[in-house]
One Martini backbone bead per residue (centre of mass of N, CA, C, O) as a GRO file, in nm:
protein
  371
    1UNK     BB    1   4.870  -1.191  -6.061
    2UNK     BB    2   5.077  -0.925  -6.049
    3UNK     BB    3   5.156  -0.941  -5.777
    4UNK     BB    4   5.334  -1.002  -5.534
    5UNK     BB    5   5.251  -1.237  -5.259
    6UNK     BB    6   5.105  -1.309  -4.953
    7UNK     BB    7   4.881  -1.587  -4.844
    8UNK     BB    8   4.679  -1.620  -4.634
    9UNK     BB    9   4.495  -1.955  -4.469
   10UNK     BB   10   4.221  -1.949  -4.291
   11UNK     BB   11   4.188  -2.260  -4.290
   12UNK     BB   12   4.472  -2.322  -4.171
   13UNK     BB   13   4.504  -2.165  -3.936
   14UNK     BB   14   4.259  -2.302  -3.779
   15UNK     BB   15   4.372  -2.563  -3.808
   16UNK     BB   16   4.572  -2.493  -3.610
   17UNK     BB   17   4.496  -2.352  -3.368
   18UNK     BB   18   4.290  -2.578  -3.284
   19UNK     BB   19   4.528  -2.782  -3.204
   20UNK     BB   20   4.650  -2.610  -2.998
   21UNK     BB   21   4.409  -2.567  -2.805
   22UNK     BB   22   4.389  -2.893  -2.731
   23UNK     BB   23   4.694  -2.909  -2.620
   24UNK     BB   24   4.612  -2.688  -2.381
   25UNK     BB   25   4.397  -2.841  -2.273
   26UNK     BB   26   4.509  -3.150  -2.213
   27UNK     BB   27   4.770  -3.003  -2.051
   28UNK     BB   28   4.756  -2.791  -1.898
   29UNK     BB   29   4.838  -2.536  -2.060
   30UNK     BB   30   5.004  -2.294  -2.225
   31UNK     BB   31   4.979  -2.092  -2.592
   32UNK     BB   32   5.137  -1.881  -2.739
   33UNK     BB   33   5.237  -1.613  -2.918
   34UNK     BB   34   5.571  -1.553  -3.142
   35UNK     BB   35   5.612  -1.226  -3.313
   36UNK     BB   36   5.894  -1.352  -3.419
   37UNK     BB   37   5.713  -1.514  -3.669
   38UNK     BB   38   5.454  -1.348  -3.589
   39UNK     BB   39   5.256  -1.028  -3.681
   40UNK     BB   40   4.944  -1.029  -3.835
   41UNK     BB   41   4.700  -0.851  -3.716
   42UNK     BB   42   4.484  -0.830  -3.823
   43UNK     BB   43   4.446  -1.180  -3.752
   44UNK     BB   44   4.370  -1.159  -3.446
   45UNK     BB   45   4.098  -1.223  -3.415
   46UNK     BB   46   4.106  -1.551  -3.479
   47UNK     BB   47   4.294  -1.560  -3.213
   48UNK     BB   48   4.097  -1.486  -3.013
   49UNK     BB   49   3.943  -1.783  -3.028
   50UNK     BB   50   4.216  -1.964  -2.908
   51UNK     BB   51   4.432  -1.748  -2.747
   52UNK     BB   52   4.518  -1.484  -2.503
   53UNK     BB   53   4.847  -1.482  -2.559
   54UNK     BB   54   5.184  -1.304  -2.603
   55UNK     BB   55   5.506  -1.266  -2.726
   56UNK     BB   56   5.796  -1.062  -2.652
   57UNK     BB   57   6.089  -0.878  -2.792
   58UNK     BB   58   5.995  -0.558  -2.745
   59UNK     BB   59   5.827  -0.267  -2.773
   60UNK     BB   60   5.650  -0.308  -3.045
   61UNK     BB   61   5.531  -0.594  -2.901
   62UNK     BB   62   5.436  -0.490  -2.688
   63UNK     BB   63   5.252  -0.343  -2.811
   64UNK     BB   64   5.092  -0.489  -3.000
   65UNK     BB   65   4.973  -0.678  -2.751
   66UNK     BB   66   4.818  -0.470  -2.670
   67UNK     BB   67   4.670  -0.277  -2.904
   68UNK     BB   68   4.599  -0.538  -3.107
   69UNK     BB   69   4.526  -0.797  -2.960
   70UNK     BB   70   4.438  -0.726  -2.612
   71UNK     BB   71   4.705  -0.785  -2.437
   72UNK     BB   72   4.971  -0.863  -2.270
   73UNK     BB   73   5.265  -0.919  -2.241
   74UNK     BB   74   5.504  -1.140  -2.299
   75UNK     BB   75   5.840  -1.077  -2.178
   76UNK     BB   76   6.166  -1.028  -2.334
   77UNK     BB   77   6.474  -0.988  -2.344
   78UNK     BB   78   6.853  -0.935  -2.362
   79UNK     BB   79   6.796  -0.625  -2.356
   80UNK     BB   80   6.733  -0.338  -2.183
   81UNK     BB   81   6.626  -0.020  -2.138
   82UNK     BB   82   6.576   0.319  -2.011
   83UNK     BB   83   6.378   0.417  -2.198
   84UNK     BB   84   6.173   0.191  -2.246
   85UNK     BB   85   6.071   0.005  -1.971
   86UNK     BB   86   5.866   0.106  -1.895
   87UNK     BB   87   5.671   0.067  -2.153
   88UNK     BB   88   5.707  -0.252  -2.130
   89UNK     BB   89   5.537  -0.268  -1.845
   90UNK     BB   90   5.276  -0.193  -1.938
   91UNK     BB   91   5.257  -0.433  -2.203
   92UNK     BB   92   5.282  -0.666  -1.910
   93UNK     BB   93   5.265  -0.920  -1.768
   94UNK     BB   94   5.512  -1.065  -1.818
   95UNK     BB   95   5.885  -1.078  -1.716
   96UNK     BB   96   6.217  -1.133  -1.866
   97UNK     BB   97   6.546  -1.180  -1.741
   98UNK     BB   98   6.903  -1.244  -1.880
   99UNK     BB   99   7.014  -1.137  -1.606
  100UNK     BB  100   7.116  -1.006  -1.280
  101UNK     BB  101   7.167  -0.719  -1.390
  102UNK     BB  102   6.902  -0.672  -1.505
  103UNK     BB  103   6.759  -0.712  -1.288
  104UNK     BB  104   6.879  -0.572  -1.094
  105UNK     BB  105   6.852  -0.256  -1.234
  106UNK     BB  106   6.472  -0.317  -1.306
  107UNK     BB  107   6.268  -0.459  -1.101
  108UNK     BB  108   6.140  -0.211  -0.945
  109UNK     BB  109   6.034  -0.110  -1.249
  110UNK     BB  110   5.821  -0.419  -1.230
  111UNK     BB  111   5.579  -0.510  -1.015
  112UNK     BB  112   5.347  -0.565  -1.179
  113UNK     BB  113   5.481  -0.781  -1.280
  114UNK     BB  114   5.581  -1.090  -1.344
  115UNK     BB  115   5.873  -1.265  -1.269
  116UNK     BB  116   6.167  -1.337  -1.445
  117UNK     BB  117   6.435  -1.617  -1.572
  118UNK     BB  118   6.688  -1.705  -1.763
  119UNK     BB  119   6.783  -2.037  -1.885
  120UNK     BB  120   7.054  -2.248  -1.904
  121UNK     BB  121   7.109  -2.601  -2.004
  122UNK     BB  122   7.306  -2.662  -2.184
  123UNK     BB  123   7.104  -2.776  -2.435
  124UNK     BB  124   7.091  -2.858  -2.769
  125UNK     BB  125   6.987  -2.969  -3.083
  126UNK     BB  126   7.070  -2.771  -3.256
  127UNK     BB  127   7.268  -2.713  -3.519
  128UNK     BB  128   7.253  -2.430  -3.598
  129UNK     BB  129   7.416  -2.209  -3.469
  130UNK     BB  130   7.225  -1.938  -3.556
  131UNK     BB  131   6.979  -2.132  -3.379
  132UNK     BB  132   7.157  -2.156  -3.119
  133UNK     BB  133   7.098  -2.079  -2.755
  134UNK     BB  134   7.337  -2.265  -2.611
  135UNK     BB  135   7.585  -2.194  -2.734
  136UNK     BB  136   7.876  -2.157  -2.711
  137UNK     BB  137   7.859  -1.819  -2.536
  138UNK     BB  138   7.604  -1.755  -2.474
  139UNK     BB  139   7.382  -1.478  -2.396
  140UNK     BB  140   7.187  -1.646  -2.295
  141UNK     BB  141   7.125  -1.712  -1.981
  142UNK     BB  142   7.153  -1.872  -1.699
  143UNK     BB  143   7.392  -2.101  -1.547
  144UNK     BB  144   7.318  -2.279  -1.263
  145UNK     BB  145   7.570  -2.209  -1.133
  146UNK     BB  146   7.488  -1.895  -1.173
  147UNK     BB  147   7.284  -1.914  -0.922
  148UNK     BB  148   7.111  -1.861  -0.637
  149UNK     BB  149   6.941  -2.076  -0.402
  150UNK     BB  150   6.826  -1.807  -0.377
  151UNK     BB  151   6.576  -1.635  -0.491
  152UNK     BB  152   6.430  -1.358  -0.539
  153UNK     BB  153   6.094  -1.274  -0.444
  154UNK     BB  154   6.014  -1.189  -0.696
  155UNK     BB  155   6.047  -1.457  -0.852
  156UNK     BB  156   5.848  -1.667  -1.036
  157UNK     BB  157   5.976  -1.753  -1.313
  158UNK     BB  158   6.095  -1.971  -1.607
  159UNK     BB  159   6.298  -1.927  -1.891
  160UNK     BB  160   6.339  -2.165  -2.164
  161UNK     BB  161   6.522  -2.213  -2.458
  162UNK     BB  162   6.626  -2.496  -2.731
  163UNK     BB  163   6.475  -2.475  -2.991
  164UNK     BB  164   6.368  -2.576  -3.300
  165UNK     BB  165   6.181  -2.700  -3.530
  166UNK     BB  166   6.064  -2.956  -3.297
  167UNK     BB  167   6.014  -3.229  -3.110
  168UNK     BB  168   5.897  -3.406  -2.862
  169UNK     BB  169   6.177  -3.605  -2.839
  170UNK     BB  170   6.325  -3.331  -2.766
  171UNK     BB  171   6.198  -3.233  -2.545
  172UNK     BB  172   6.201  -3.454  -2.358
  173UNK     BB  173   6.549  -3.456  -2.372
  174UNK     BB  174   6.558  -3.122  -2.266
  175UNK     BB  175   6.414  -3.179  -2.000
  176UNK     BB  176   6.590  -3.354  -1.846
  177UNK     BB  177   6.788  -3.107  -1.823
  178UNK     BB  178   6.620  -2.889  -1.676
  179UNK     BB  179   6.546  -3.067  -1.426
  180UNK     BB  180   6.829  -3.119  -1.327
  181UNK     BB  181   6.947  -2.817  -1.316
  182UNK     BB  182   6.653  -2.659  -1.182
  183UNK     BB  183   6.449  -2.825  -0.974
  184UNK     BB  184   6.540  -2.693  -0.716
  185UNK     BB  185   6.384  -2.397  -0.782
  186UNK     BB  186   6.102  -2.443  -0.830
  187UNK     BB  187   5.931  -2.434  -0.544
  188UNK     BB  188   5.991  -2.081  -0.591
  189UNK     BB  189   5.778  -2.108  -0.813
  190UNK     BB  190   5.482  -2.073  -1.076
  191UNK     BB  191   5.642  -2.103  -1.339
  192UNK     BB  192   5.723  -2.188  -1.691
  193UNK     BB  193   5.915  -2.157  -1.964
  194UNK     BB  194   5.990  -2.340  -2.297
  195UNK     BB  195   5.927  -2.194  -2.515
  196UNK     BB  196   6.019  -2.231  -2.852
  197UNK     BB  197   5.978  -2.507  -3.129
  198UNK     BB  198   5.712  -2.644  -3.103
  199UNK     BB  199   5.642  -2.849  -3.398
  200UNK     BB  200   5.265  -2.936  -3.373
  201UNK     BB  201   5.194  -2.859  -3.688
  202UNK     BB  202   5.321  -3.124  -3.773
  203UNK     BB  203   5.292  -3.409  -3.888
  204UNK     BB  204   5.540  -3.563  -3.753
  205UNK     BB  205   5.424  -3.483  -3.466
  206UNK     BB  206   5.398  -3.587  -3.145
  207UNK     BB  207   5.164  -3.500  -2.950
  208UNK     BB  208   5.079  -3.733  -2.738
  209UNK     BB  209   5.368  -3.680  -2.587
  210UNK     BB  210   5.344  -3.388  -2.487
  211UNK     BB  211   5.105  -3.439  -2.302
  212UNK     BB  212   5.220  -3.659  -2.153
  213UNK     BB  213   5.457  -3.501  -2.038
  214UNK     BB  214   5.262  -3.268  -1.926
  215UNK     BB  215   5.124  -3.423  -1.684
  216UNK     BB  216   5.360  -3.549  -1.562
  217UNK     BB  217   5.501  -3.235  -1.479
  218UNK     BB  218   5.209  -3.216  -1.305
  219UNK     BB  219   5.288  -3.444  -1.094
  220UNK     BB  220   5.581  -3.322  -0.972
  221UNK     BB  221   5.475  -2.977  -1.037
  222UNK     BB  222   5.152  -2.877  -0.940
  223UNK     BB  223   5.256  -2.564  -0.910
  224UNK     BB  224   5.308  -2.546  -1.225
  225UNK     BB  225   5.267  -2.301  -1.507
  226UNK     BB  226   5.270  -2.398  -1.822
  227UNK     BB  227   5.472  -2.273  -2.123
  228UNK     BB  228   5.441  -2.183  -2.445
  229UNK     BB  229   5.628  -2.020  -2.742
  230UNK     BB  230   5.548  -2.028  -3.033
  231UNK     BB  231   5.537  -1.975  -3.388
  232UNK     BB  232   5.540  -2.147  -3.613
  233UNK     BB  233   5.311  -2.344  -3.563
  234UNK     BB  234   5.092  -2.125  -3.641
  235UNK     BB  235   5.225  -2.065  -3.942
  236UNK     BB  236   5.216  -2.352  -4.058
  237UNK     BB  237   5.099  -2.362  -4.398
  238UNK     BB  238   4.940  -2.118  -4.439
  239UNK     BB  239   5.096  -2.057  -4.710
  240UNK     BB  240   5.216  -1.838  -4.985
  241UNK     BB  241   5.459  -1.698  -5.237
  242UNK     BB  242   5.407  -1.500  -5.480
  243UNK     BB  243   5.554  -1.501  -5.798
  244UNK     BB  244   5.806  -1.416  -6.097
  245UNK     BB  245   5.890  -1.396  -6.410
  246UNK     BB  246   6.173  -1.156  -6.523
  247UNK     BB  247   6.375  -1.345  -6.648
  248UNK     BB  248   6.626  -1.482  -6.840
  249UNK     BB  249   6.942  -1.662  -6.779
  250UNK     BB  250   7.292  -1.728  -6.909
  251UNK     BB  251   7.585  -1.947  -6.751
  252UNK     BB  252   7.761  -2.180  -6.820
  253UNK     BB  253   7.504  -2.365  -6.819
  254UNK     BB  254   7.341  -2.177  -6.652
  255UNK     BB  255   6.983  -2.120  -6.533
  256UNK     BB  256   6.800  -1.822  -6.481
  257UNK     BB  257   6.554  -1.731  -6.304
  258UNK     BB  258   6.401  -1.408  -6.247
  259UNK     BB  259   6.231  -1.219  -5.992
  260UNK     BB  260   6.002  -1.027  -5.748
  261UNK     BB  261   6.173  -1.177  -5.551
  262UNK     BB  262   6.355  -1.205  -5.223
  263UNK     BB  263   6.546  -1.380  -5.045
  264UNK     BB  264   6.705  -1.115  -4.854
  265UNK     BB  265   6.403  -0.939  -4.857
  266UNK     BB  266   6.157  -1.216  -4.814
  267UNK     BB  267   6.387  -1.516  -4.730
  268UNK     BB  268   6.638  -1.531  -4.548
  269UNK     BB  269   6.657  -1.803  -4.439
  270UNK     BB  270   6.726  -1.945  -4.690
  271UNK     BB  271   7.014  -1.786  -4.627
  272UNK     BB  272   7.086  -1.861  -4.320
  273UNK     BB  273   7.002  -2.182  -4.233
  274UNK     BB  274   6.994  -2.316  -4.463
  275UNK     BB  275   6.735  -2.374  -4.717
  276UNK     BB  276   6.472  -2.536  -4.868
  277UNK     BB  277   6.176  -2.431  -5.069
  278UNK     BB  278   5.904  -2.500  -5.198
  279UNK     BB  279   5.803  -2.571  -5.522
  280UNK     BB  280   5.514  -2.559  -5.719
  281UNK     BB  281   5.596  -2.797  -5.969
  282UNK     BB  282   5.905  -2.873  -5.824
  283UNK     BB  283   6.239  -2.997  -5.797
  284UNK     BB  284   6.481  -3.038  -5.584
  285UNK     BB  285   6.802  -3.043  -5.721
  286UNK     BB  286   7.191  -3.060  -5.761
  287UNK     BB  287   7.179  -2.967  -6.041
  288UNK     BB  288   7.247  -2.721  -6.272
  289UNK     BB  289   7.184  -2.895  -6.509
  290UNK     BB  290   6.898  -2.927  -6.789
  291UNK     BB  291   6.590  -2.994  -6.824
  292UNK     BB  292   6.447  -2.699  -6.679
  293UNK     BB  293   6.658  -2.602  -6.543
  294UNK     BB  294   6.679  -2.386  -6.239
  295UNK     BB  295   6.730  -2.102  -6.101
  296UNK     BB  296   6.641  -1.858  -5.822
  297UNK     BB  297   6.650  -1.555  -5.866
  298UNK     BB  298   6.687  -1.233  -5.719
  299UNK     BB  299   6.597  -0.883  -5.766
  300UNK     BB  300   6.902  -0.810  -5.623
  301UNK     BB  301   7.255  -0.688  -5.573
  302UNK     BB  302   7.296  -0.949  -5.461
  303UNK     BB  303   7.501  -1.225  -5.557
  304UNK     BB  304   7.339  -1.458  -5.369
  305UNK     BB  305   7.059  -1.385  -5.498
  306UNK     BB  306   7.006  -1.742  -5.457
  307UNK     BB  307   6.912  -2.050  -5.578
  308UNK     BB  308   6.952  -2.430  -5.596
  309UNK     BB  309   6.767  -2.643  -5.809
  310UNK     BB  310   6.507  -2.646  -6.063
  311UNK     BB  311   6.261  -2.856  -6.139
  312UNK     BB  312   6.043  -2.888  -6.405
  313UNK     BB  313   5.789  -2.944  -6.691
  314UNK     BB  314   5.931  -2.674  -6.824
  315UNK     BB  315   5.928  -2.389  -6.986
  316UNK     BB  316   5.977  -2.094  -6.888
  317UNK     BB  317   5.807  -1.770  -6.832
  318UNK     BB  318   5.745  -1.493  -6.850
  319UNK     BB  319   5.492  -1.409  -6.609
  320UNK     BB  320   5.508  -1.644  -6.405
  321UNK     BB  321   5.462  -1.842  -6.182
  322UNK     BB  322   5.668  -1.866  -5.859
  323UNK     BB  323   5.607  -2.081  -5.567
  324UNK     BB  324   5.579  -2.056  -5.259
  325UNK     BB  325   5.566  -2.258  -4.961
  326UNK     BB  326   5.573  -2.169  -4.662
  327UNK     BB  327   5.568  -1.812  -4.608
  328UNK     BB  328   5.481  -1.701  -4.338
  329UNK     BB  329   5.676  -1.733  -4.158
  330UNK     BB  330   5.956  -1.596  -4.109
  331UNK     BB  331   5.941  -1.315  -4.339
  332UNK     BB  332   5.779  -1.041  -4.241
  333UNK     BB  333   5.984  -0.994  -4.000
  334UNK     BB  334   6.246  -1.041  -4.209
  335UNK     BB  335   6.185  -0.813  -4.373
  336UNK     BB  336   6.349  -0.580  -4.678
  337UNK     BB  337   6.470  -0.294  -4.866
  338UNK     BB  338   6.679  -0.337  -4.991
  339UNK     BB  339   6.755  -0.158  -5.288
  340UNK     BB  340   6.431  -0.058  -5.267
  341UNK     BB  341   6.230  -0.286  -5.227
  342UNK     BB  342   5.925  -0.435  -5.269
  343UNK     BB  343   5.688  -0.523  -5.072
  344UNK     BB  344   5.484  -0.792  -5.053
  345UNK     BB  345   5.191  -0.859  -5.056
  346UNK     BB  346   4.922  -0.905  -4.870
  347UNK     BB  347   4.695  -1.197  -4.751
  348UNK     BB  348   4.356  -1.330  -4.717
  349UNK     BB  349   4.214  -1.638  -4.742
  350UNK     BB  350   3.876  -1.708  -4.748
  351UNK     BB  351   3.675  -1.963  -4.677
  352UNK     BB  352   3.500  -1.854  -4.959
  353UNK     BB  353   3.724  -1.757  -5.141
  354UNK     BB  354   3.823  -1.454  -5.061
  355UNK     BB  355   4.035  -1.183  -5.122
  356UNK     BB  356   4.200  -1.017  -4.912
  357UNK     BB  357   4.395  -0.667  -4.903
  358UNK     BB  358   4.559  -0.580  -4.662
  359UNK     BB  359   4.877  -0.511  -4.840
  360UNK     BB  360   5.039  -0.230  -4.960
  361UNK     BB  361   5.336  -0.147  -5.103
  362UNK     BB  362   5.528   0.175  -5.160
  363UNK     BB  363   5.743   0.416  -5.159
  364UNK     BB  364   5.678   0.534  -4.877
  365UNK     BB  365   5.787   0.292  -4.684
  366UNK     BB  366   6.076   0.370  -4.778
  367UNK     BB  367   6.080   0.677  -4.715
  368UNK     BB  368   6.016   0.683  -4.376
  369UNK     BB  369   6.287   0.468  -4.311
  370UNK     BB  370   6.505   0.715  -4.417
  371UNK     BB  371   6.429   0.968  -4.250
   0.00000   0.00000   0.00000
């Protein structure tokens, strides 16, 4: 293969989607899609085989839940502008407002919606400040100290969001914080979403203490419909990023293989995170120096666009594949044209065995964003 390629595998989305939609039958919750982690709209016809909706954070992700999706989106955003607003009630079921003064400007003009408040539980097991919306100063959610005993008569349900790529025992215990300090206004409420990060097609995920608390849940709260909007969840290992190798170089007795794509151009997360991401056929050590070992750098002009290190069982050759694998989620969502770098084409392998390409990108891709 000569691109560089993401190659989502129908097999294995399949796989997890199954999963999902059994965990949402059995726990009599509702599971959507946020587009924050995926949005290859392409794959849409097979999600809507066993879903119904999706969350949006923008103009844009709510365009796509309405017109590619097929249903409205759950929304919530930041900040809303008044611009974009009334086309955002347009393609929106639910509406979820970040603070009372949101509310309080927008909400006459969002009445078709289902109208939300997000809460701060003050609590997030997330380490990474980076990824944790509960962290001291935080922008996300009102909490519960600034919520009046009444809410306003259109508030119908609250969102809350505290995980990321968390277990059910981490949810457990997040829960327990937020009905400690939200329950009192529940009575008042129709819904509650409880946001992303919940990865349940993690093989080490307690899938049933999830549905076990949420029937819970529903024994003491029994009118409220609950929601959850992971990302990861859905296209967790459902594929790889292929990648080559274009060049060796040495330094100071440190080895670097140049790839043809870019860990801050096509893997953010990695560097952002940071993580390190399974490379097929190496193991990642701490050494830096030894018999194959190599740095894995990308192609952009950034100094730190690289990893460290993998071991590998051979010496890399110019033009051999280094693949990375779970490379689905938050990649294509959050990858740039950097340096002019041409993103990675799209691909889906069908069950069948035949691949099939979505997407290739162009150089007019990166001039029509320059204009």
């Amino acid at each position: 293969m000569a691109t560089p390629i993401y190659i989502i595998e129908e097999k294995k989305l399949r796989r997890n989607l199954t999963l999902i939609a059994e965990v949402a039958a059995k726990a009599d919750i509702e599971i959507i899609l946020a587009f924050k982690a995926f949005a290859l709209w392409k794959t849409f016809p097979i999600f809507r085989e066993y879903i119904k909706s999706t969350t949006a954070s923008s103009l844009s992700e709510a365009r796509l839940a309405f017109e590619e999706f097929g249903a409205p989106a759950h929304t919530y955003s930041p900040a809303y502008t008044d611009e974009e607003f009334d086309e955002i009630v347009k393609c929106s079921s639910h509406l979820t407002f970040n603070s009372l003064s949101q509310y309080e400007r927008f909400h006459q003009r969002a009445s078709a919606c289902s109208l939300g408040l997000r809460v701060n539980p003050e609590y997030s097991e997330v380490e990474t400040l980076l990824y944790n919306p509960c962290a001291p100063g935080t922008r996300f959610g009102i909490s519960a100290d600034k919520l009046p005993e009444q809410l306003p008569v259109d508030i119908e349900g609250f969102h809350c969001h505290c995980h990321c790529e968390s277990g059910s025992d981490v949810f457990q215990r997040s829960l327990a914080h937020i009905e400690e300090k939200f329950s009192r206004w529940f009575p008042q409420l129709k819904w509650i979403n409880f946001g992303g990060g919940h990865l349940m097609t993690r093989k080490d995920y307690d899938v049933e203490l999830l549905i076990s608390m949420m029937k819970q849940f529903h024994e003491r709260y029994p009118w409220l419909r609950v929601i959850l909007e992971p990302g990861s969840a859905f296209a967790w290992q459902t594929g790889p990023l292929v990648s080559h190798v274009v060049d060796l170089v040495e330094d100071k007795g440190i080895r670097t293989a140049i790839l043809d794509v870019s860990f801050t151009c096509h893997m953010p997360d990695c560097l952002e995170m940071p993580y390190y991401p399974d490379v097929r056929g190496a193991e990642h050590i701490s050494e830096e120096t030894g018999e194959h070992v190599y740095r894995l750098g990308g192609n952009s002009c950034l100094s730190g666009d690289f990893m460290s290190c993998w071991k590998f069982d051979h010496e890399l050759q110019v033009g051999e594949e280094v693949i990375f694998e779970d490379m689905i989620h938050y990649t294509t969502v959050k990858t740039n044209t950097f340096n002019g770098i041409s993103h990675p084409a799209i691909g889906m392998l069908h069950e069948n065995g035949e691949l099939e390409m979505l997407r290739r990108f162009e150089y007019e891709d990166y001039r029509n964003r320059m204009d």
